[in-house]
Amino acid sequence: MSSMKKKLYIETLGCAMNVRDSEHIIAELSNKKDYELTQNLEDADLILINTCSVREKPVAKLFSEIGVFQKRGKKGAKIGVTGCTASHLGEEIIKRVPAVDFVLGARNVSKISEVVDKKHAVEISTEHDETLYEFTDYRSNPYKALVNISIGCDKQCTFCIVPATRGEEISIPSDLIIQEIRRAVEGGAKEVMLLGQNVNNYAKRFTAGSDKASSFTDLLRLVSEVEGLERIRFASPHPLHMDDEFLQEFATNPKICPQIHVPLQSGSTNLLKRMKRGYTKEWFLNRCQKIRQMVPNVVISTDIIVGFPGESEEDFEDTIDVLKKVKFEQLFSFKYSPRPHTQAAEYSNQVPSEVASRRLIELQSIHKEIQEQSMQSQVGKRVSVYFEELKSGNKVAGRTDNGRLVLVDGSEELLGKIVDVDIDRASLTTLFGKVVRQ
Ligand code: 5AD
Ligand code: SF4
């Protein structure tokens, strides 16, 4: 028998924050509006795209996807645009494509049930405060929970559009965070990923009441007291706020996973200044050295932008130098993309696209060797894996404590369990091995 519920299809672009926002949207629409999720675009009564605007490419993707929705979607299906591009383009989206029914900004997720039936509604205020709003729990993966700890961002990195799309930074009270984590753990999650644009600036500003956590380090301690929770991750921290107290907690708290994202952006102190990152090449190297000393099996990932306005060969050499010194296990690298509402877009010394492309290729090829070595070094090791997803061909996927992807032969009985695995092979992105039978 087919269900009478209306069907919702949602496509999510961008970061983990967007993945969680999509989960909130699914929860709101199924609890308040009687929608259920479908994986088939053709069946949907409501098609949503949760967008990203960090670079020009994902913005272009929005408009090409709307074209696909119009072509393949059911006749009369509603189309809604949510997320960061919704915040930044607002009404313009409807002007450009009148078939779009509503636009809901990244800081207005809680208003989804209000706008869903309002033709051409646009809700994009970046002042809206959702820190006390209790979204019902919906998790696309019950084994690991994404949990927001703050919304917005107060930094003014000159390349970044996010402060304009997600507004000023507000922290969510720690007791709400702990309650949510407890519920997730009761629902079967052993792992939590704490989410914010700038997580280690936590507790800088609350909009309600007093709070038990006075810093991110404090919050980590509180979270680690939740019984049944075994693995804590967080994204993304800012290198500037990685003080010694934080590093000490990171290194010694057994529940905090030995994996950390330390976004470099550039290795040149001169460029870092013009990006308004607030740290120098030396500070960055010092933090990473300390992390490696204190946490021997740590995996460090980073973000790097090439072709930022004014980037000289010398500046780029500094970036390569940091890459070679820190040997990031994982690299996310991007060509600079000028964004509206950002200072750097106004800088006069933009780098030619061919130069940036060449630097990107060079950076990535040096990194590939580092990554290969790091993955191969895992062959022959016994690692502890938390299994979280079934894959085709009787494979099960999980992650090591330091975040490496592992595939083994097995069945659903492995899901939600932390098990030892002997690694016998490695590709550039994945470790393969056998479960150790107890
Ligand atoms: N151009 C290219 N990359 C950018 N990022 C942020 N803004 C831009 C931009 N204008 C990158 C940064 C950030 C990551 C999420 O995206 O590296 O850390
Ligand atoms: Fe994209 Fe940044 Fe918005 Fe995430 S916060 S969706 S990365 S623009």
Short mmCIF file of C-alpha atoms and ligand atoms in Angstrom, two decimals:
data_model
loop_
_atom_site.label_atom_id
_atom_site.label_comp_id
_atom_site.label_asym_id
_atom_site.label_seq_id
_atom_site.Cartn_x
_atom_site.Cartn_y
_atom_site.Cartn_z
CA MET A 1 0.00 0.00 0.00
CA SER A 2 1.46 3.36 -0.87
CA SER A 3 1.55 5.92 1.87
CA MET A 4 -0.58 9.08 1.72
CA LYS A 5 2.23 11.25 2.93
CA LYS A 6 3.73 13.87 0.68
CA LYS A 7 7.21 13.15 -0.51
CA LEU A 8 10.30 15.26 0.09
CA TYR A 9 13.51 15.06 -1.93
CA ILE A 10 16.50 17.01 -0.66
CA GLU A 11 19.91 17.54 -2.19
CA THR A 12 22.67 18.84 0.08
CA LEU A 13 25.72 20.74 -1.15
CA GLY A 14 28.57 22.14 0.95
CA CYS A 15 29.81 21.37 4.44
CA ALA A 16 28.81 19.22 7.44
CA MET A 17 26.83 22.16 8.80
CA ASN A 18 24.62 21.92 5.72
CA VAL A 19 24.23 18.17 6.20
CA ARG A 20 22.94 18.82 9.72
CA ASP A 21 20.67 21.66 8.53
CA SER A 22 19.17 19.24 6.00
CA GLU A 23 18.50 16.77 8.82
CA HIS A 24 16.73 19.55 10.75
CA ILE A 25 14.63 20.38 7.67
CA ILE A 26 13.66 16.72 7.20
CA ALA A 27 12.67 16.48 10.89
CA GLU A 28 10.59 19.67 10.80
CA LEU A 29 8.75 18.73 7.61
CA SER A 30 7.98 15.21 8.73
CA ASN A 31 6.78 16.25 12.20
CA LYS A 32 4.89 19.39 11.36
CA LYS A 33 3.93 18.93 7.72
CA ASP A 34 3.48 15.24 7.12
CA TYR A 35 6.25 14.80 4.58
CA GLU A 36 8.37 11.71 4.22
CA LEU A 37 11.77 11.46 2.60
CA THR A 38 12.28 9.95 -0.82
CA GLN A 39 15.51 9.24 -2.70
CA ASN A 40 13.66 9.57 -6.03
CA LEU A 41 13.45 12.99 -7.53
CA GLU A 42 10.63 11.81 -9.83
CA ASP A 43 8.35 10.96 -6.86
CA ALA A 44 8.80 14.18 -4.92
CA ASP A 45 6.03 16.68 -4.15
CA LEU A 46 8.64 19.00 -2.70
CA ILE A 47 12.19 19.28 -4.04
CA LEU A 48 14.73 21.11 -1.93
CA ILE A 49 18.30 22.08 -2.62
CA ASN A 50 20.39 23.06 0.39
CA THR A 51 23.06 25.24 -1.13
CA CYS A 52 26.62 26.41 -0.55
CA SER A 53 28.11 29.73 -1.63
CA VAL A 54 31.70 29.42 -0.46
CA ARG A 55 32.97 29.45 -4.04
CA GLU A 56 31.37 30.35 -7.36
CA LYS A 57 31.15 26.74 -8.51
CA PRO A 58 28.53 25.52 -6.02
CA VAL A 59 26.44 28.60 -6.82
CA ALA A 60 26.48 27.70 -10.51
CA LYS A 61 25.55 24.16 -9.49
CA LEU A 62 22.37 25.48 -7.88
CA PHE A 63 21.07 26.86 -11.15
CA SER A 64 22.01 23.82 -13.19
CA GLU A 65 20.29 21.57 -10.63
CA ILE A 66 17.08 23.64 -10.70
CA GLY A 67 17.03 22.98 -14.44
CA VAL A 68 17.26 19.25 -13.75
CA PHE A 69 14.47 19.46 -11.15
CA GLN A 70 12.17 21.20 -13.61
CA LYS A 71 12.85 18.62 -16.26
CA ARG A 72 12.72 15.44 -14.21
CA GLY A 73 10.47 16.43 -11.32
CA LYS A 74 6.75 15.64 -11.14
CA LYS A 75 4.42 18.21 -12.66
CA GLY A 76 3.34 20.60 -9.91
CA ALA A 77 6.18 19.66 -7.56
CA LYS A 78 7.32 22.58 -5.42
CA ILE A 79 10.95 23.69 -5.54
CA GLY A 80 12.63 25.36 -2.55
CA VAL A 81 16.13 26.78 -2.23
CA THR A 82 17.72 26.77 1.23
CA GLY A 83 21.20 27.35 2.68
CA CYS A 84 24.03 29.77 2.06
CA THR A 85 23.24 30.77 -1.53
CA ALA A 86 19.65 31.34 -0.47
CA SER A 87 20.99 33.77 2.18
CA HIS A 88 23.22 35.57 -0.23
CA LEU A 89 21.06 35.81 -3.37
CA GLY A 90 17.61 35.85 -1.72
CA GLU A 91 14.89 37.18 -3.99
CA GLU A 92 17.22 37.24 -6.97
CA ILE A 93 16.83 33.46 -7.19
CA ILE A 94 13.07 33.76 -7.74
CA LYS A 95 13.57 36.62 -10.18
CA ARG A 96 15.95 34.49 -12.18
CA VAL A 97 13.87 31.30 -11.96
CA PRO A 98 10.21 32.04 -11.09
CA ALA A 99 9.56 28.30 -10.85
CA VAL A 100 11.34 28.41 -7.49
CA ASP A 101 8.59 28.49 -4.83
CA PHE A 102 10.51 29.77 -1.83
CA VAL A 103 13.94 30.79 -0.56
CA LEU A 104 15.09 30.04 2.99
CA GLY A 105 18.45 31.27 4.31
CA ALA A 106 21.05 29.25 6.21
CA ARG A 107 20.14 30.92 9.48
CA ASN A 108 16.38 30.40 9.09
CA VAL A 109 16.09 26.62 9.04
CA SER A 110 13.52 26.63 11.87
CA LYS A 111 11.10 28.56 9.62
CA ILE A 112 10.86 25.79 7.03
CA SER A 113 7.30 24.74 7.96
CA GLU A 114 6.17 28.37 7.72
CA VAL A 115 7.54 29.05 4.25
CA VAL A 116 6.80 25.72 2.63
CA ASP A 117 3.22 26.67 1.73
CA LYS A 118 3.83 30.35 0.99
CA LYS A 119 4.30 31.07 -2.69
CA HIS A 120 7.50 33.03 -3.25
CA ALA A 121 8.33 33.44 0.43
CA VAL A 122 11.86 34.72 1.10
CA GLU A 123 13.25 34.37 4.64
CA ILE A 124 16.92 35.19 4.78
CA SER A 125 17.54 37.35 7.86
CA THR A 126 21.02 36.76 9.25
CA GLU A 127 19.92 38.13 12.64
CA HIS A 128 17.53 35.28 13.34
CA ASP A 129 18.54 33.43 16.52
CA GLU A 130 18.04 29.68 16.42
CA THR A 131 20.33 28.76 19.30
CA LEU A 132 17.44 27.88 21.63
CA TYR A 133 15.19 26.30 19.04
CA GLU A 134 14.85 22.60 19.72
CA PHE A 135 14.87 20.74 16.46
CA THR A 136 13.53 17.22 16.72
CA ASP A 137 16.18 14.60 16.23
CA TYR A 138 16.54 13.14 12.79
CA ARG A 139 19.81 11.51 11.82
CA SER A 140 20.65 10.10 8.43
CA ASN A 141 23.20 7.89 10.19
CA PRO A 142 22.19 6.68 13.68
CA TYR A 143 25.74 5.64 14.60
CA LYS A 144 27.29 9.07 14.54
CA ALA A 145 25.59 12.27 15.49
CA LEU A 146 26.21 15.71 14.08
CA VAL A 147 25.53 18.26 16.83
CA ASN A 148 25.65 22.05 16.37
CA ILE A 149 27.45 23.94 19.12
CA SER A 150 27.32 27.41 17.57
CA ILE A 151 25.87 29.20 14.60
CA GLY A 152 27.40 31.95 12.49
CA CYS A 153 30.95 33.27 12.44
CA ASP A 154 32.54 36.43 13.85
CA LYS A 155 35.82 36.19 11.98
CA GLN A 156 36.38 38.52 9.07
CA CYS A 157 38.63 36.42 6.83
CA THR A 158 38.79 38.60 3.74
CA PHE A 159 38.06 35.75 1.29
CA CYS A 160 35.05 34.28 3.07
CA ILE A 161 31.36 34.84 2.44
CA VAL A 162 30.15 32.82 5.43
CA PRO A 163 29.77 35.70 7.93
CA ALA A 164 27.43 37.28 5.34
CA THR A 165 25.36 34.11 4.92
CA ARG A 166 25.29 32.74 8.47
CA GLY A 167 25.52 35.95 10.47
CA GLU A 168 27.21 36.72 13.77
CA GLU A 169 28.37 33.95 16.01
CA ILE A 170 26.18 32.70 18.87
CA SER A 171 26.92 29.65 21.02
CA ILE A 172 24.28 27.11 21.94
CA PRO A 173 24.00 26.62 25.73
CA SER A 174 25.99 23.58 26.86
CA ASP A 175 23.08 21.93 28.67
CA LEU A 176 21.11 21.81 25.40
CA ILE A 177 24.14 20.34 23.63
CA ILE A 178 24.61 17.69 26.33
CA GLN A 179 20.89 16.78 26.26
CA GLU A 180 21.02 16.34 22.52
CA ILE A 181 24.14 14.17 22.73
CA ARG A 182 22.52 12.01 25.43
CA ARG A 183 19.52 11.42 23.18
CA ALA A 184 21.79 10.54 20.25
CA VAL A 185 23.70 8.06 22.42
CA GLU A 186 20.43 6.47 23.57
CA GLY A 187 19.56 6.15 19.89
CA GLY A 188 22.73 4.16 19.25
CA ALA A 189 25.40 6.76 18.48
CA LYS A 190 28.84 6.14 19.97
CA GLU A 191 30.32 9.08 18.11
CA VAL A 192 29.56 12.77 18.01
CA MET A 193 30.82 15.48 15.66
CA LEU A 194 30.54 18.92 17.24
CA LEU A 195 29.76 21.48 14.56
CA GLY A 196 30.39 25.19 14.18
CA GLN A 197 32.04 27.54 11.70
CA ASN A 198 34.66 28.25 14.33
CA VAL A 199 34.17 25.69 17.09
CA ASN A 200 37.03 26.67 19.34
CA ASN A 201 35.67 30.17 19.70
CA TYR A 202 32.80 28.55 21.63
CA ALA A 203 31.31 30.49 24.57
CA LYS A 204 32.24 33.88 23.25
CA ARG A 205 28.59 34.93 23.11
CA PHE A 206 25.37 33.35 24.38
CA THR A 207 21.94 34.91 23.91
CA ALA A 208 20.24 33.22 26.83
CA GLY A 209 20.95 32.59 30.49
CA SER A 210 24.14 31.54 32.14
CA ASP A 211 26.15 28.63 30.92
CA LYS A 212 28.24 25.87 32.41
CA ALA A 213 30.93 25.84 29.76
CA SER A 214 33.18 28.89 29.62
CA SER A 215 35.31 27.77 26.69
CA PHE A 216 35.51 25.14 23.97
CA THR A 217 37.96 23.14 26.10
CA ASP A 218 35.44 23.23 28.93
CA LEU A 219 32.70 22.03 26.61
CA LEU A 220 34.88 19.13 25.45
CA ARG A 221 35.30 18.06 29.07
CA LEU A 222 31.55 18.19 29.68
CA VAL A 223 30.76 16.28 26.49
CA SER A 224 33.29 13.58 27.34
CA GLU A 225 31.39 12.88 30.58
CA VAL A 226 28.37 11.62 28.64
CA GLU A 227 28.12 7.94 29.40
CA GLY A 228 28.15 5.59 26.43
CA LEU A 229 29.76 8.17 24.17
CA GLU A 230 33.12 6.90 22.93
CA ARG A 231 34.35 9.18 20.19
CA ILE A 232 34.32 12.96 19.98
CA ARG A 233 35.24 14.86 16.84
CA PHE A 234 34.75 18.51 15.97
CA ALA A 235 34.82 20.76 12.89
CA SER A 236 36.12 23.27 12.22
CA PRO A 237 38.55 24.79 14.67
CA HIS A 238 40.64 27.90 13.95
CA PRO A 239 44.45 27.65 14.36
CA LEU A 240 44.49 30.99 16.19
CA HIS A 241 42.44 29.62 19.11
CA MET A 242 44.48 26.44 19.60
CA ASP A 243 45.93 27.44 22.95
CA ASP A 244 48.00 25.14 25.16
CA GLU A 245 45.09 24.31 27.43
CA PHE A 246 43.08 23.11 24.44
CA LEU A 247 46.00 21.05 23.08
CA GLN A 248 46.46 19.46 26.50
CA GLU A 249 42.77 18.39 26.60
CA PHE A 250 42.92 17.23 22.99
CA ALA A 251 45.98 15.10 23.73
CA THR A 252 44.91 13.57 27.03
CA ASN A 253 41.13 13.11 26.92
CA PRO A 254 40.71 9.48 25.77
CA LYS A 255 37.34 10.15 24.14
CA ILE A 256 38.62 12.91 21.86
CA CYS A 257 39.67 11.35 18.56
CA PRO A 258 43.27 11.91 17.43
CA GLN A 259 42.13 13.74 14.32
CA ILE A 260 42.13 17.47 13.78
CA HIS A 261 41.44 19.91 10.98
CA VAL A 262 43.90 22.82 11.08
CA PRO A 263 42.96 25.12 8.19
CA LEU A 264 46.14 26.78 6.90
CA GLN A 265 44.74 28.79 3.93
CA SER A 266 48.25 30.07 3.13
CA GLY A 267 51.77 29.45 4.43
CA SER A 268 52.85 33.03 3.82
CA THR A 269 52.68 35.35 6.83
CA ASN A 270 52.31 38.25 4.46
CA LEU A 271 49.26 36.70 2.80
CA LEU A 272 47.83 35.50 6.10
CA LYS A 273 47.85 39.11 7.22
CA ARG A 274 45.89 40.19 4.17
CA MET A 275 43.50 37.31 4.69
CA LYS A 276 43.06 38.59 8.31
CA ARG A 277 43.72 35.13 9.69
CA GLY A 278 45.41 36.43 12.83
CA TYR A 279 48.34 33.97 12.92
CA THR A 280 51.76 33.70 11.28
CA LYS A 281 53.50 30.86 9.46
CA GLU A 282 55.58 30.27 12.61
CA TRP A 283 52.57 30.04 14.92
CA PHE A 284 50.91 27.57 12.58
CA LEU A 285 54.04 25.38 12.37
CA ASN A 286 54.48 25.53 16.13
CA ARG A 287 50.88 24.39 16.77
CA CYS A 288 51.18 21.48 14.34
CA GLN A 289 54.55 20.41 15.75
CA LYS A 290 53.07 20.44 19.24
CA ILE A 291 50.06 18.43 18.11
CA ARG A 292 52.32 15.81 16.52
CA GLN A 293 54.52 15.64 19.63
CA MET A 294 51.60 15.30 22.01
CA VAL A 295 49.45 12.95 19.90
CA PRO A 296 51.70 10.46 18.08
CA ASN A 297 49.07 8.83 15.84
CA VAL A 298 47.25 12.07 15.00
CA VAL A 299 45.83 12.74 11.54
CA ILE A 300 45.97 16.40 10.54
CA SER A 301 43.87 17.74 7.68
CA THR A 302 43.90 21.23 6.23
CA ASP A 303 42.36 23.70 3.77
CA ILE A 304 44.57 25.67 1.40
CA ILE A 305 43.62 28.44 -1.04
CA VAL A 306 45.92 29.17 -3.98
CA GLY A 307 45.82 32.31 -6.07
CA PHE A 308 44.62 34.65 -3.32
CA PRO A 309 45.00 38.26 -4.58
CA GLY A 310 48.66 39.29 -4.57
CA GLU A 311 50.01 35.76 -4.04
CA SER A 312 53.60 35.80 -5.37
CA GLU A 313 55.77 32.78 -6.21
CA GLU A 314 57.50 33.38 -2.90
CA ASP A 315 54.21 33.32 -0.99
CA PHE A 316 53.29 30.11 -2.73
CA GLU A 317 56.70 28.60 -1.83
CA ASP A 318 55.88 29.31 1.82
CA THR A 319 52.68 27.31 1.43
CA ILE A 320 54.61 24.40 -0.11
CA ASP A 321 57.12 24.66 2.72
CA VAL A 322 54.40 24.29 5.37
CA LEU A 323 52.86 21.39 3.43
CA LYS A 324 56.21 19.59 3.38
CA LYS A 325 56.92 20.30 7.04
CA VAL A 326 53.54 19.35 8.49
CA LYS A 327 52.82 16.55 6.00
CA PHE A 328 49.04 16.91 6.28
CA GLU A 329 47.44 13.50 5.88
CA GLN A 330 44.50 15.12 4.16
CA LEU A 331 44.30 18.26 2.03
CA PHE A 332 41.32 20.22 0.74
CA SER A 333 42.69 22.69 -1.77
CA PHE A 334 40.93 25.39 -3.74
CA LYS A 335 41.55 28.03 -6.33
CA TYR A 336 40.65 31.41 -4.90
CA SER A 337 37.18 32.47 -5.99
CA PRO A 338 36.19 36.13 -5.49
CA ARG A 339 32.97 36.32 -3.48
CA PRO A 340 30.46 39.14 -3.05
CA HIS A 341 30.39 40.82 0.41
CA THR A 342 34.10 40.08 0.94
CA GLN A 343 37.04 42.46 1.16
CA ALA A 344 39.43 40.41 -0.97
CA ALA A 345 37.08 40.57 -3.97
CA GLU A 346 37.88 44.31 -4.06
CA TYR A 347 41.66 43.84 -4.01
CA SER A 348 43.21 45.05 -7.25
CA ASN A 349 45.99 42.46 -7.59
CA GLN A 350 43.94 39.39 -8.60
CA VAL A 351 46.10 36.43 -9.70
CA PRO A 352 45.58 35.18 -13.29
CA SER A 353 43.54 32.02 -13.42
CA GLU A 354 46.27 30.02 -15.27
CA VAL A 355 48.78 30.84 -12.54
CA ALA A 356 46.40 29.71 -9.82
CA SER A 357 45.60 26.51 -11.74
CA ARG A 358 49.28 25.67 -12.11
CA ARG A 359 49.86 26.22 -8.38
CA LEU A 360 46.88 24.05 -7.51
CA ILE A 361 48.22 21.18 -9.62
CA GLU A 362 51.68 21.50 -8.07
CA LEU A 363 50.29 21.59 -4.55
CA GLN A 364 48.07 18.58 -5.14
CA SER A 365 50.80 16.50 -6.72
CA ILE A 366 53.18 17.10 -3.79
CA HIS A 367 50.38 16.24 -1.43
CA LYS A 368 49.52 13.04 -3.27
CA GLU A 369 52.94 11.62 -2.40
CA ILE A 370 52.54 12.55 1.24
CA GLN A 371 49.10 10.95 1.31
CA GLU A 372 50.32 7.79 -0.40
CA GLN A 373 53.12 7.38 2.12
CA SER A 374 50.81 7.99 5.03
CA MET A 375 48.24 5.44 3.82
CA GLN A 376 50.89 2.82 2.99
CA SER A 377 52.38 3.24 6.47
CA GLN A 378 49.15 1.77 7.85
CA VAL A 379 49.55 -1.59 6.10
CA GLY A 380 50.34 -4.30 8.64
CA LYS A 381 48.88 -2.31 11.53
CA ARG A 382 46.05 -3.32 13.84
CA VAL A 383 43.53 -0.48 14.15
CA SER A 384 40.31 0.07 16.02
CA VAL A 385 37.38 0.72 13.68
CA TYR A 386 33.88 2.03 14.37
CA PHE A 387 31.62 0.53 11.69
CA GLU A 388 28.90 2.81 10.41
CA GLU A 389 27.73 1.93 6.90
CA LEU A 390 26.91 -1.04 4.68
CA LYS A 391 28.44 -0.95 1.21
CA SER A 392 27.66 -3.02 -1.85
CA GLY A 393 29.31 -6.43 -2.29
CA ASN A 394 29.04 -7.44 1.39
CA LYS A 395 31.41 -4.72 2.51
CA VAL A 396 31.14 -2.66 5.65
CA ALA A 397 32.72 0.77 6.05
CA GLY A 398 34.02 2.35 9.20
CA ARG A 399 36.58 4.81 10.51
CA THR A 400 39.69 4.46 12.61
CA ASP A 401 39.86 6.70 15.67
CA ASN A 402 42.00 9.08 13.63
CA GLY A 403 39.39 9.18 10.90
CA ARG A 404 40.79 6.92 8.18
CA LEU A 405 38.22 5.09 6.05
CA VAL A 406 38.35 1.29 6.39
CA LEU A 407 36.52 -1.34 4.31
CA VAL A 408 36.15 -4.99 5.36
CA ASP A 409 34.06 -7.99 4.29
CA GLY A 410 31.17 -8.35 6.68
CA SER A 411 27.50 -7.82 7.37
CA GLU A 412 25.20 -5.52 9.34
CA GLU A 413 26.15 -7.21 12.60
CA LEU A 414 29.29 -5.04 12.53
CA LEU A 415 27.30 -1.80 12.40
CA GLY A 416 27.56 0.35 15.52
CA LYS A 417 30.45 -1.69 16.89
CA ILE A 418 34.06 -0.75 17.54
CA VAL A 419 36.22 -3.66 16.43
CA ASP A 420 39.93 -4.35 15.81
CA VAL A 421 40.96 -4.74 12.18
CA ASP A 422 44.26 -5.92 10.66
CA ILE A 423 45.09 -3.72 7.67
CA ASP A 424 46.50 -5.61 4.71
CA ARG A 425 46.17 -3.13 1.85
CA ALA A 426 45.79 0.59 1.22
CA SER A 427 44.65 2.77 -1.64
CA LEU A 428 45.01 6.55 -1.69
CA THR A 429 41.79 7.01 0.26
CA THR A 430 40.87 3.67 1.83
CA LEU A 431 42.38 1.00 4.06
CA PHE A 432 41.34 -2.62 3.51
CA GLY A 433 41.62 -5.33 6.13
CA LYS A 434 40.19 -8.21 8.12
CA VAL A 435 38.25 -8.12 11.33
CA VAL A 436 40.19 -9.68 14.20
CA ARG A 437 38.05 -12.47 15.66
CA GLN A 438 38.06 -12.44 19.44
N1 5AD B 1 37.75 30.98 -2.57
C1 5AD B 1 38.29 29.75 -2.47
N2 5AD B 1 38.19 28.99 -1.37
C2 5AD B 1 37.54 29.50 -0.30
N3 5AD B 1 37.29 29.00 0.92
C3 5AD B 1 36.56 29.89 1.60
N4 5AD B 1 36.32 30.99 0.84
C4 5AD B 1 36.94 30.77 -0.35
C5 5AD B 1 37.06 31.53 -1.54
N5 5AD B 1 36.55 32.75 -1.66
C6 5AD B 1 37.80 27.72 1.38
C7 5AD B 1 38.65 27.89 2.63
C8 5AD B 1 37.76 27.33 3.70
C9 5AD B 1 37.01 26.27 2.97
C10 5AD B 1 35.76 25.80 3.62
O1 5AD B 1 36.74 26.85 1.72
O2 5AD B 1 39.81 27.10 2.49
O3 5AD B 1 38.48 26.84 4.81
FE1 SF4 B 2 29.23 26.35 2.05
FE2 SF4 B 2 30.40 27.69 4.01
FE3 SF4 B 2 27.76 27.73 3.83
FE4 SF4 B 2 29.02 25.48 4.58
S1 SF4 B 2 28.94 27.45 5.68
S2 SF4 B 2 27.38 25.62 3.11
S3 SF4 B 2 30.89 25.62 3.32
S4 SF4 B 2 29.22 28.57 2.38
#
